[in-house]
């Protein structure tokens, strides 16, 4: 398996200290925080991730979420800008043990978005939750049907799934990662696109193709990293072996089943990396890889050259009165034309669990400044998405909190209130 050398230069960017997140760190009183929180659902236990797609074709982002302790996989349909501050219409698409991740995918190509969920714990199974073909039945729990992906049952503690077309045969395939003993990054070849009959319990017939031994997969982000026209995948692997951030090179559709996927290190091998994002922070046309870490900082990797591949590391330290990093997203939060960062945290008892970071680009050596979003409620947040949920032109923050059971929630950006 081919890999390339990694050269890293470290720059430390420390956030201004303050006794509390708010006006002391804010660019203006408008951002003193916390932001207004809206509950989409808090009816179960252990909301674990938010994955987006337009499930009903209305042009709005809907949500798939697994409730790990509650044993539910649920879909939430966006009710539109006027009703978005109320609880969303929802359906339980499956009841399985230990669901860690849930993602939309039309696996049988019938036009209805199904859901694939990943179970860890003792369940250790990848599931397909088949959606009803009739759009009128989408919110009818009895119209959904759940079956295991063949070859996945009891084999690994599945953590994350990325549907993608890998071999250009039949429908989409499932790139997945796991954690713990026997953990691997690999993909399930899904050669059979047709929906199983109602009385067929044989499972979705797939073939597992391993790529790499891993410790604990957190993120799988699709990107064409080498500009060859196919989709590679940027990975954060929380634990050994092969800990850190790297990208796996798609060998192409005719080789994916027979050849290895070359591994390209990015960095962070000595850290416990969490969820990452890929974004152009400085507007130079080249995207950076930004990951949260459990050590209460963010690692920002900038590619300085491609041949040989070299990445430079900037470290952004989170303030002491925030939790430890869990996930990060990038977007223009304050509408100043520059990219900001939104961070969710774990271990946030009595601290801020969701915050955003801005920079004063007029300064000669701009530092990141922290602003509170969540206030003190909540302790363990997860994946974060930035999108304009209320239609007012600014980016709101969508996430979930699984320890204090805030559930699936969003924070309303106050930028347009003034």
Tab-separated table of C-alpha atoms in Angstrom:
chain	number	residue	atom	x	y	z
A	1	UNK	CA	0.000	0.000	0.000
A	2	UNK	CA	1.587	3.277	-1.106
A	3	UNK	CA	1.937	6.309	1.161
A	4	UNK	CA	3.790	9.555	1.019
A	5	UNK	CA	5.907	11.379	3.554
A	6	UNK	CA	4.387	14.075	5.720
A	7	UNK	CA	6.153	17.282	6.706
A	8	UNK	CA	4.501	19.466	9.351
A	9	UNK	CA	5.293	22.936	10.664
A	10	UNK	CA	3.390	24.006	13.784
A	11	UNK	CA	2.001	27.507	14.465
A	12	UNK	CA	0.134	28.181	17.711
A	13	UNK	CA	-2.867	30.521	17.582
A	14	UNK	CA	-4.187	31.023	21.137
A	15	UNK	CA	-7.642	32.456	21.694
A	16	UNK	CA	-7.957	35.472	24.003
A	17	UNK	CA	-8.630	34.382	27.572
A	18	UNK	CA	-11.841	35.370	29.367
A	19	UNK	CA	-13.706	34.336	32.481
A	20	UNK	CA	-16.843	33.631	30.449
A	21	UNK	CA	-17.633	33.255	26.796
A	22	UNK	CA	-19.617	36.266	25.636
A	23	UNK	CA	-18.971	39.980	25.454
A	24	UNK	CA	-15.362	39.606	26.606
A	25	UNK	CA	-14.552	37.651	23.449
A	26	UNK	CA	-17.191	39.032	21.120
A	27	UNK	CA	-16.614	41.318	18.159
A	28	UNK	CA	-19.769	43.291	19.042
A	29	UNK	CA	-22.581	43.106	21.634
A	30	UNK	CA	-24.745	41.415	19.001
A	31	UNK	CA	-22.804	38.214	19.561
A	32	UNK	CA	-22.713	38.082	23.347
A	33	UNK	CA	-24.633	34.782	23.328
A	34	UNK	CA	-26.092	32.399	23.987
A	35	UNK	CA	-28.162	32.049	20.835
A	36	UNK	CA	-31.808	31.039	20.980
A	37	UNK	CA	-32.151	27.253	21.024
A	38	UNK	CA	-34.978	25.414	19.239
A	39	UNK	CA	-35.839	21.755	19.858
A	40	UNK	CA	-36.594	19.525	16.885
A	41	UNK	CA	-36.981	16.400	19.036
A	42	UNK	CA	-36.025	15.395	22.587
A	43	UNK	CA	-38.369	12.423	22.961
A	44	UNK	CA	-35.739	9.653	23.178
A	45	UNK	CA	-32.241	9.212	24.613
A	46	UNK	CA	-28.772	9.692	23.158
A	47	UNK	CA	-29.249	11.621	19.915
A	48	UNK	CA	-26.087	10.802	18.017
A	49	UNK	CA	-25.454	12.830	14.865
A	50	UNK	CA	-27.334	14.781	12.200
A	51	UNK	CA	-27.056	13.810	8.526
A	52	UNK	CA	-28.854	15.870	5.868
A	53	UNK	CA	-30.678	15.315	2.579
A	54	UNK	CA	-33.871	16.497	0.889
A	55	UNK	CA	-36.064	13.472	1.533
A	56	UNK	CA	-39.357	14.821	0.160
A	57	UNK	CA	-38.171	16.976	-2.737
A	58	UNK	CA	-39.286	20.334	-1.337
A	59	UNK	CA	-35.822	21.898	-1.591
A	60	UNK	CA	-35.258	21.920	2.194
A	61	UNK	CA	-32.802	19.861	4.226
A	62	UNK	CA	-34.271	17.001	6.249
A	63	UNK	CA	-32.467	15.093	9.018
A	64	UNK	CA	-31.604	11.472	9.793
A	65	UNK	CA	-30.531	10.702	13.371
A	66	UNK	CA	-29.768	7.606	15.409
A	67	UNK	CA	-30.718	7.628	19.102
A	68	UNK	CA	-28.054	5.360	20.591
A	69	UNK	CA	-29.473	4.750	24.064
A	70	UNK	CA	-33.081	4.907	22.877
A	71	UNK	CA	-32.527	2.359	20.109
A	72	UNK	CA	-34.373	4.416	17.489
A	73	UNK	CA	-33.490	5.634	14.001
A	74	UNK	CA	-35.587	8.649	13.068
A	75	UNK	CA	-36.163	10.991	10.124
A	76	UNK	CA	-37.263	14.612	10.562
A	77	UNK	CA	-38.902	16.484	7.707
A	78	UNK	CA	-38.166	20.184	7.539
A	79	UNK	CA	-41.537	21.956	8.018
A	80	UNK	CA	-40.472	25.152	6.228
A	81	UNK	CA	-39.348	28.552	7.408
A	82	UNK	CA	-42.594	29.522	9.136
A	83	UNK	CA	-42.788	26.359	11.280
A	84	UNK	CA	-39.110	25.580	11.709
A	85	UNK	CA	-39.014	26.816	15.323
A	86	UNK	CA	-41.541	24.172	16.331
A	87	UNK	CA	-40.986	20.423	16.603
A	88	UNK	CA	-40.575	18.846	13.187
A	89	UNK	CA	-42.726	16.094	11.658
A	90	UNK	CA	-40.908	12.831	12.351
A	91	UNK	CA	-41.022	9.102	11.735
A	92	UNK	CA	-39.206	6.238	13.426
A	93	UNK	CA	-37.803	4.316	10.461
A	94	UNK	CA	-36.252	1.519	12.523
A	95	UNK	CA	-35.773	0.163	16.027
A	96	UNK	CA	-32.299	-1.343	16.429
A	97	UNK	CA	-29.710	-1.656	19.158
A	98	UNK	CA	-26.919	0.899	19.634
A	99	UNK	CA	-27.440	3.065	16.502
A	100	UNK	CA	-24.407	5.323	16.176
A	101	UNK	CA	-24.981	6.845	12.744
A	102	UNK	CA	-27.831	7.224	10.259
A	103	UNK	CA	-27.606	8.516	6.697
A	104	UNK	CA	-29.993	8.965	3.761
A	105	UNK	CA	-29.452	6.963	0.559
A	106	UNK	CA	-31.733	5.698	-2.211
A	107	UNK	CA	-30.258	2.231	-2.155
A	108	UNK	CA	-32.866	0.523	-4.338
A	109	UNK	CA	-33.157	3.438	-6.798
A	110	UNK	CA	-36.951	3.737	-6.522
A	111	UNK	CA	-36.868	7.511	-5.939
A	112	UNK	CA	-37.551	7.308	-2.188
A	113	UNK	CA	-34.692	8.017	0.204
A	114	UNK	CA	-33.970	5.036	2.431
A	115	UNK	CA	-31.817	5.254	5.564
A	116	UNK	CA	-28.726	3.232	6.435
A	117	UNK	CA	-27.815	3.091	10.120
A	118	UNK	CA	-24.673	1.809	11.825
A	119	UNK	CA	-24.789	0.023	15.178
A	120	UNK	CA	-21.893	-0.381	17.563
A	121	UNK	CA	-22.061	-1.800	21.113
A	122	UNK	CA	-23.200	-5.421	21.240
A	123	UNK	CA	-25.369	-5.095	18.112
A	124	UNK	CA	-22.512	-4.558	15.623
A	125	UNK	CA	-24.620	-4.475	12.479
A	126	UNK	CA	-25.215	-2.220	9.492
A	127	UNK	CA	-28.925	-1.792	8.736
A	128	UNK	CA	-31.016	-0.708	5.774
A	129	UNK	CA	-34.320	0.952	6.594
A	130	UNK	CA	-36.349	0.701	3.388
A	131	UNK	CA	-38.571	3.705	2.724
A	132	UNK	CA	-42.078	3.295	1.303
A	133	UNK	CA	-42.194	4.047	-2.404
A	134	UNK	CA	-45.392	6.075	-1.938
A	135	UNK	CA	-44.433	9.609	-0.779
A	136	UNK	CA	-47.718	9.855	1.115
A	137	UNK	CA	-46.562	6.988	3.357
A	138	UNK	CA	-43.132	8.428	4.195
A	139	UNK	CA	-44.135	9.439	7.733
A	140	UNK	CA	-45.926	6.147	8.389
A	141	UNK	CA	-43.690	4.014	10.600
A	142	UNK	CA	-45.516	0.833	9.613
A	143	UNK	CA	-44.611	1.429	5.951
A	144	UNK	CA	-40.862	1.207	6.655
A	145	UNK	CA	-38.981	-2.086	6.825
A	146	UNK	CA	-35.606	-2.843	8.381
A	147	UNK	CA	-33.078	-5.503	7.389
A	148	UNK	CA	-29.422	-6.162	8.090
A	149	UNK	CA	-26.724	-5.705	5.493
A	150	UNK	CA	-25.390	-9.191	4.849
A	151	UNK	CA	-21.839	-9.663	6.071
A	152	UNK	CA	-22.119	-6.876	8.624
A	153	UNK	CA	-23.926	-8.731	11.408
A	154	UNK	CA	-21.920	-9.016	14.599
A	155	UNK	CA	-18.609	-8.413	12.840
A	156	UNK	CA	-17.588	-4.908	13.878
A	157	UNK	CA	-18.662	-1.895	15.920
A	158	UNK	CA	-19.862	0.197	12.986
A	159	UNK	CA	-19.463	3.953	13.462
A	160	UNK	CA	-19.970	5.902	10.231
A	161	UNK	CA	-21.263	5.280	6.715
A	162	UNK	CA	-20.728	7.246	3.495
A	163	UNK	CA	-22.886	6.194	0.531
A	164	UNK	CA	-20.967	6.717	-2.704
A	165	UNK	CA	-20.650	5.287	-6.187
A	166	UNK	CA	-17.395	3.352	-6.188
A	167	UNK	CA	-17.445	0.690	-8.899
A	168	UNK	CA	-20.058	2.174	-11.270
A	169	UNK	CA	-22.036	-1.031	-11.097
A	170	UNK	CA	-25.733	-0.990	-10.215
A	171	UNK	CA	-26.508	1.390	-7.334
A	172	UNK	CA	-24.551	3.195	-4.662
A	173	UNK	CA	-22.046	1.405	-2.472
A	174	UNK	CA	-21.448	1.929	1.268
A	175	UNK	CA	-18.051	3.122	2.490
A	176	UNK	CA	-17.994	2.417	6.217
A	177	UNK	CA	-15.703	2.575	9.212
A	178	UNK	CA	-15.720	0.935	12.622
A	179	UNK	CA	-13.882	1.029	15.952
A	180	UNK	CA	-12.218	-1.277	18.436
A	181	UNK	CA	-11.125	-4.856	17.889
A	182	UNK	CA	-11.013	-5.890	14.232
A	183	UNK	CA	-11.889	-2.331	13.135
A	184	UNK	CA	-11.460	-1.514	9.469
A	185	UNK	CA	-12.212	1.105	6.890
A	186	UNK	CA	-13.724	-0.491	3.817
A	187	UNK	CA	-16.756	-0.647	1.570
A	188	UNK	CA	-19.738	-2.831	0.928
A	189	UNK	CA	-20.251	-3.512	-2.746
A	190	UNK	CA	-24.002	-3.359	-3.374
A	191	UNK	CA	-24.560	-5.097	-6.714
A	192	UNK	CA	-28.280	-5.708	-6.282
A	193	UNK	CA	-30.290	-2.487	-6.747
A	194	UNK	CA	-33.751	-4.025	-6.673
A	195	UNK	CA	-35.844	-3.790	-3.504
A	196	UNK	CA	-36.269	-7.140	-1.751
A	197	UNK	CA	-39.757	-8.547	-1.580
A	198	UNK	CA	-41.692	-8.048	1.633
A	199	UNK	CA	-41.188	-11.666	2.719
A	200	UNK	CA	-37.481	-11.783	1.815
A	201	UNK	CA	-35.358	-11.850	5.007
A	202	UNK	CA	-32.092	-12.858	3.349
A	203	UNK	CA	-30.580	-9.403	3.837
A	204	UNK	CA	-29.106	-6.990	1.325
A	205	UNK	CA	-26.587	-9.053	-0.603
A	206	UNK	CA	-23.236	-7.291	-0.455
A	207	UNK	CA	-19.519	-7.976	-0.604
A	208	UNK	CA	-17.063	-6.440	1.864
A	209	UNK	CA	-13.838	-4.899	0.540
A	210	UNK	CA	-11.371	-3.860	3.291
A	211	UNK	CA	-9.140	-0.837	2.736
A	212	UNK	CA	-7.218	-0.236	5.971
A	213	UNK	CA	-6.990	-1.333	9.608
A	214	UNK	CA	-8.118	1.486	11.901
A	215	UNK	CA	-8.848	2.218	15.553
A	216	UNK	CA	-11.934	4.433	15.622
A	217	UNK	CA	-13.323	6.082	12.509
A	218	UNK	CA	-14.960	9.464	13.092
A	219	UNK	CA	-15.293	11.271	9.723
A	220	UNK	CA	-15.548	10.215	6.091
A	221	UNK	CA	-15.676	13.298	3.858
A	222	UNK	CA	-15.886	12.906	0.057
A	223	UNK	CA	-13.478	15.083	-1.968
A	224	UNK	CA	-11.527	14.828	-5.214
A	225	UNK	CA	-8.176	15.381	-3.528
A	226	UNK	CA	-5.947	14.655	-6.529
A	227	UNK	CA	-8.020	16.316	-9.265
A	228	UNK	CA	-8.454	13.153	-11.318
A	229	UNK	CA	-12.234	13.379	-11.519
A	230	UNK	CA	-13.211	10.645	-9.066
A	231	UNK	CA	-14.175	10.957	-5.412
A	232	UNK	CA	-11.520	10.325	-2.781
A	233	UNK	CA	-12.297	10.308	0.951
A	234	UNK	CA	-10.795	12.398	3.764
A	235	UNK	CA	-10.729	10.434	7.019
A	236	UNK	CA	-10.287	11.140	10.718
A	237	UNK	CA	-9.274	8.058	12.712
A	238	UNK	CA	-9.464	8.647	16.450
A	239	UNK	CA	-7.392	5.712	17.669
A	240	UNK	CA	-4.536	3.454	16.581
A	241	UNK	CA	-3.651	1.782	14.304
A	242	UNK	CA	-3.183	4.485	11.663
A	243	UNK	CA	-4.409	7.219	13.997
A	244	UNK	CA	-4.782	10.748	12.613
A	245	UNK	CA	-6.146	12.461	9.513
A	246	UNK	CA	-5.436	11.104	6.046
A	247	UNK	CA	-7.094	10.697	2.701
A	248	UNK	CA	-7.625	7.503	0.783
A	249	UNK	CA	-7.168	7.677	-2.969
A	250	UNK	CA	-9.933	6.174	-5.067
A	251	UNK	CA	-8.174	3.817	-7.518
A	252	UNK	CA	-10.982	4.228	-10.046
A	253	UNK	CA	-14.147	2.225	-10.742
A	254	UNK	CA	-12.474	-0.598	-12.659
A	255	UNK	CA	-9.770	-1.090	-10.038
A	256	UNK	CA	-11.626	-0.451	-6.779
A	257	UNK	CA	-12.491	-4.097	-6.208
A	258	UNK	CA	-9.061	-5.472	-7.129
A	259	UNK	CA	-6.501	-2.917	-6.012
A	260	UNK	CA	-5.632	-1.178	-2.770
A	261	UNK	CA	-6.592	2.424	-2.080
A	262	UNK	CA	-3.371	4.432	-1.571
A	263	UNK	CA	-3.206	6.184	1.809
A	264	UNK	CA	-2.007	9.796	1.987
A	265	UNK	CA	-1.169	11.105	5.505
A	266	UNK	CA	-2.324	14.606	6.421
A	267	UNK	CA	-1.356	14.819	10.112
A	268	UNK	CA	-2.491	14.517	13.715
A	269	UNK	CA	-1.107	11.045	14.276
A	270	UNK	CA	-0.163	11.863	17.853
A	271	UNK	CA	-3.582	13.289	18.758
A	272	UNK	CA	-7.076	11.966	19.401
A	273	UNK	CA	-8.726	13.526	16.348
A	274	UNK	CA	-12.516	13.817	16.255
A	275	UNK	CA	-14.865	14.993	13.466
A	276	UNK	CA	-13.279	17.002	10.653
A	277	UNK	CA	-14.372	19.302	7.864
A	278	UNK	CA	-12.758	20.382	4.596
A	279	UNK	CA	-13.023	24.055	3.659
A	280	UNK	CA	-11.117	26.991	2.151
A	281	UNK	CA	-10.481	29.147	5.215
A	282	UNK	CA	-8.257	31.806	3.665
A	283	UNK	CA	-9.902	32.160	0.234
A	284	UNK	CA	-6.830	31.089	-1.728
A	285	UNK	CA	-8.709	28.435	-3.692
A	286	UNK	CA	-7.182	25.497	-1.823
A	287	UNK	CA	-9.145	23.711	0.858
A	288	UNK	CA	-7.771	23.017	4.321
A	289	UNK	CA	-8.513	19.998	6.509
A	290	UNK	CA	-9.738	21.113	9.946
A	291	UNK	CA	-10.340	18.653	12.751
A	292	UNK	CA	-11.457	18.962	16.347
A	293	UNK	CA	-9.439	17.049	18.936
A	294	UNK	CA	-10.206	15.693	22.369
A	295	UNK	CA	-7.267	17.749	23.666
A	296	UNK	CA	-9.342	20.987	23.459
A	297	UNK	CA	-7.950	22.418	20.271
A	298	UNK	CA	-8.451	22.386	16.519
A	299	UNK	CA	-5.848	21.274	14.013
A	300	UNK	CA	-5.880	23.111	10.691
A	301	UNK	CA	-3.820	21.443	7.949
A	302	UNK	CA	-2.890	23.513	4.882
A	303	UNK	CA	-1.476	21.774	1.838
A	304	UNK	CA	1.733	23.562	0.854
A	305	UNK	CA	2.610	21.293	-2.043
A	306	UNK	CA	1.385	18.212	-3.819
A	307	UNK	CA	4.654	16.696	-5.044
A	308	UNK	CA	5.839	15.623	-2.554
A	309	UNK	CA	2.679	16.059	-0.523
A	310	UNK	CA	3.345	18.470	2.357
A	311	UNK	CA	0.911	19.853	4.931
A	312	UNK	CA	1.465	22.743	7.342
A	313	UNK	CA	-0.275	22.657	10.721
A	314	UNK	CA	-1.871	25.627	12.496
A	315	UNK	CA	-3.226	24.892	15.990
A	316	UNK	CA	-6.231	26.806	17.324
A	317	UNK	CA	-6.607	26.449	21.089
A	318	UNK	CA	-10.133	26.544	22.488
A	319	UNK	CA	-10.753	28.652	25.611
A	320	UNK	CA	-10.644	26.936	28.995
A	321	UNK	CA	-14.328	27.645	29.599
A	322	UNK	CA	-15.376	25.535	26.612
A	323	UNK	CA	-15.582	21.748	26.520
A	324	UNK	CA	-13.214	19.529	24.576
A	325	UNK	CA	-13.552	19.506	20.800
A	326	UNK	CA	-15.968	17.108	19.097
A	327	UNK	CA	-16.882	18.520	15.662
A	328	UNK	CA	-16.195	21.557	13.505
A	329	UNK	CA	-17.944	23.226	10.565
A	330	UNK	CA	-16.944	26.206	8.420
A	331	UNK	CA	-19.068	29.070	7.079
A	332	UNK	CA	-19.560	32.823	7.131
A	333	UNK	CA	-21.434	33.178	10.415
A	334	UNK	CA	-21.337	36.990	10.713
A	335	UNK	CA	-21.742	37.747	6.979
A	336	UNK	CA	-18.479	39.689	6.766
A	337	UNK	CA	-17.302	37.802	3.675
A	338	UNK	CA	-14.825	35.627	5.572
A	339	UNK	CA	-15.055	32.013	6.711
A	340	UNK	CA	-15.650	31.387	10.404
A	341	UNK	CA	-15.609	28.130	12.372
A	342	UNK	CA	-18.337	26.597	14.529
A	343	UNK	CA	-17.233	24.039	17.122
A	344	UNK	CA	-19.191	21.536	19.193
A	345	UNK	CA	-17.767	20.009	22.354
A	346	UNK	CA	-17.896	17.134	24.800
A	347	UNK	CA	-17.152	17.370	28.552
A	348	UNK	CA	-18.977	20.689	28.646
A	349	UNK	CA	-20.623	20.511	32.083
A	350	UNK	CA	-20.703	24.118	33.312
A	351	UNK	CA	-18.977	25.265	30.116
A	352	UNK	CA	-19.913	26.285	26.606
A	353	UNK	CA	-20.592	23.252	24.413
A	354	UNK	CA	-21.173	25.107	21.118
A	355	UNK	CA	-19.181	28.190	20.080
A	356	UNK	CA	-18.029	30.002	16.983
A	357	UNK	CA	-14.655	31.470	16.106
A	358	UNK	CA	-14.026	34.594	14.040
A	359	UNK	CA	-10.974	36.541	12.912
A	360	UNK	CA	-10.353	40.269	12.514
A	361	UNK	CA	-8.944	40.326	8.995
A	362	UNK	CA	-7.911	43.973	9.316
A	363	UNK	CA	-5.309	43.045	11.916
A	364	UNK	CA	-1.763	42.376	10.815
A	365	UNK	CA	-1.661	39.036	12.651
A	366	UNK	CA	-5.299	38.082	13.075
A	367	UNK	CA	-6.148	35.764	15.942
A	368	UNK	CA	-9.238	33.654	16.343
A	369	UNK	CA	-11.820	35.039	18.776
A	370	UNK	CA	-14.365	32.824	20.551
A	371	UNK	CA	-18.090	33.598	20.850
A	372	UNK	CA	-20.602	31.553	22.803
A	373	UNK	CA	-23.598	29.896	21.121
A	374	UNK	CA	-25.028	27.306	23.524
A	375	UNK	CA	-24.576	28.783	26.965
A	376	UNK	CA	-24.201	26.267	29.796
A	377	UNK	CA	-26.960	23.686	29.090
A	378	UNK	CA	-25.741	20.458	27.495
A	379	UNK	CA	-22.591	18.405	27.979
A	380	UNK	CA	-21.943	16.191	24.944
A	381	UNK	CA	-22.635	17.572	21.482
A	382	UNK	CA	-21.975	15.846	18.167
A	383	UNK	CA	-21.877	16.537	14.422
A	384	UNK	CA	-22.659	20.121	13.455
A	385	UNK	CA	-24.167	21.553	10.253
A	386	UNK	CA	-24.470	25.196	9.158
A	387	UNK	CA	-27.540	26.120	7.125
A	388	UNK	CA	-30.153	28.854	6.921
A	389	UNK	CA	-33.087	27.133	8.609
A	390	UNK	CA	-35.333	30.160	9.091
A	391	UNK	CA	-34.781	31.714	5.665
A	392	UNK	CA	-33.454	35.034	6.928
A	393	UNK	CA	-30.174	34.905	4.999
A	394	UNK	CA	-27.697	33.909	7.720
A	395	UNK	CA	-26.337	30.538	8.819
A	396	UNK	CA	-27.950	28.806	11.771
A	397	UNK	CA	-26.352	25.927	13.692
A	398	UNK	CA	-27.853	22.412	13.684
A	399	UNK	CA	-26.539	19.731	16.017
A	400	UNK	CA	-27.584	17.253	18.689
A	401	UNK	CA	-26.755	16.690	22.337
A	402	UNK	CA	-26.807	13.170	23.769
A	403	UNK	CA	-25.885	13.305	27.453
A	404	UNK	CA	-28.285	15.850	28.973
A	405	UNK	CA	-30.909	14.814	26.391
A	406	UNK	CA	-31.338	18.172	24.717
A	407	UNK	CA	-31.866	15.977	21.655
A	408	UNK	CA	-31.859	17.234	18.073
A	409	UNK	CA	-31.632	21.015	18.243
A	410	UNK	CA	-30.736	24.134	16.311
A	411	UNK	CA	-29.476	27.563	17.344
A	412	UNK	CA	-30.848	30.653	15.671
A	413	UNK	CA	-28.180	33.051	14.408
A	414	UNK	CA	-28.995	36.501	15.832
A	415	UNK	CA	-27.239	38.318	12.959
A	416	UNK	CA	-30.505	39.309	11.240
A	417	UNK	CA	-32.339	40.262	14.417
A	418	UNK	CA	-30.889	43.772	14.558
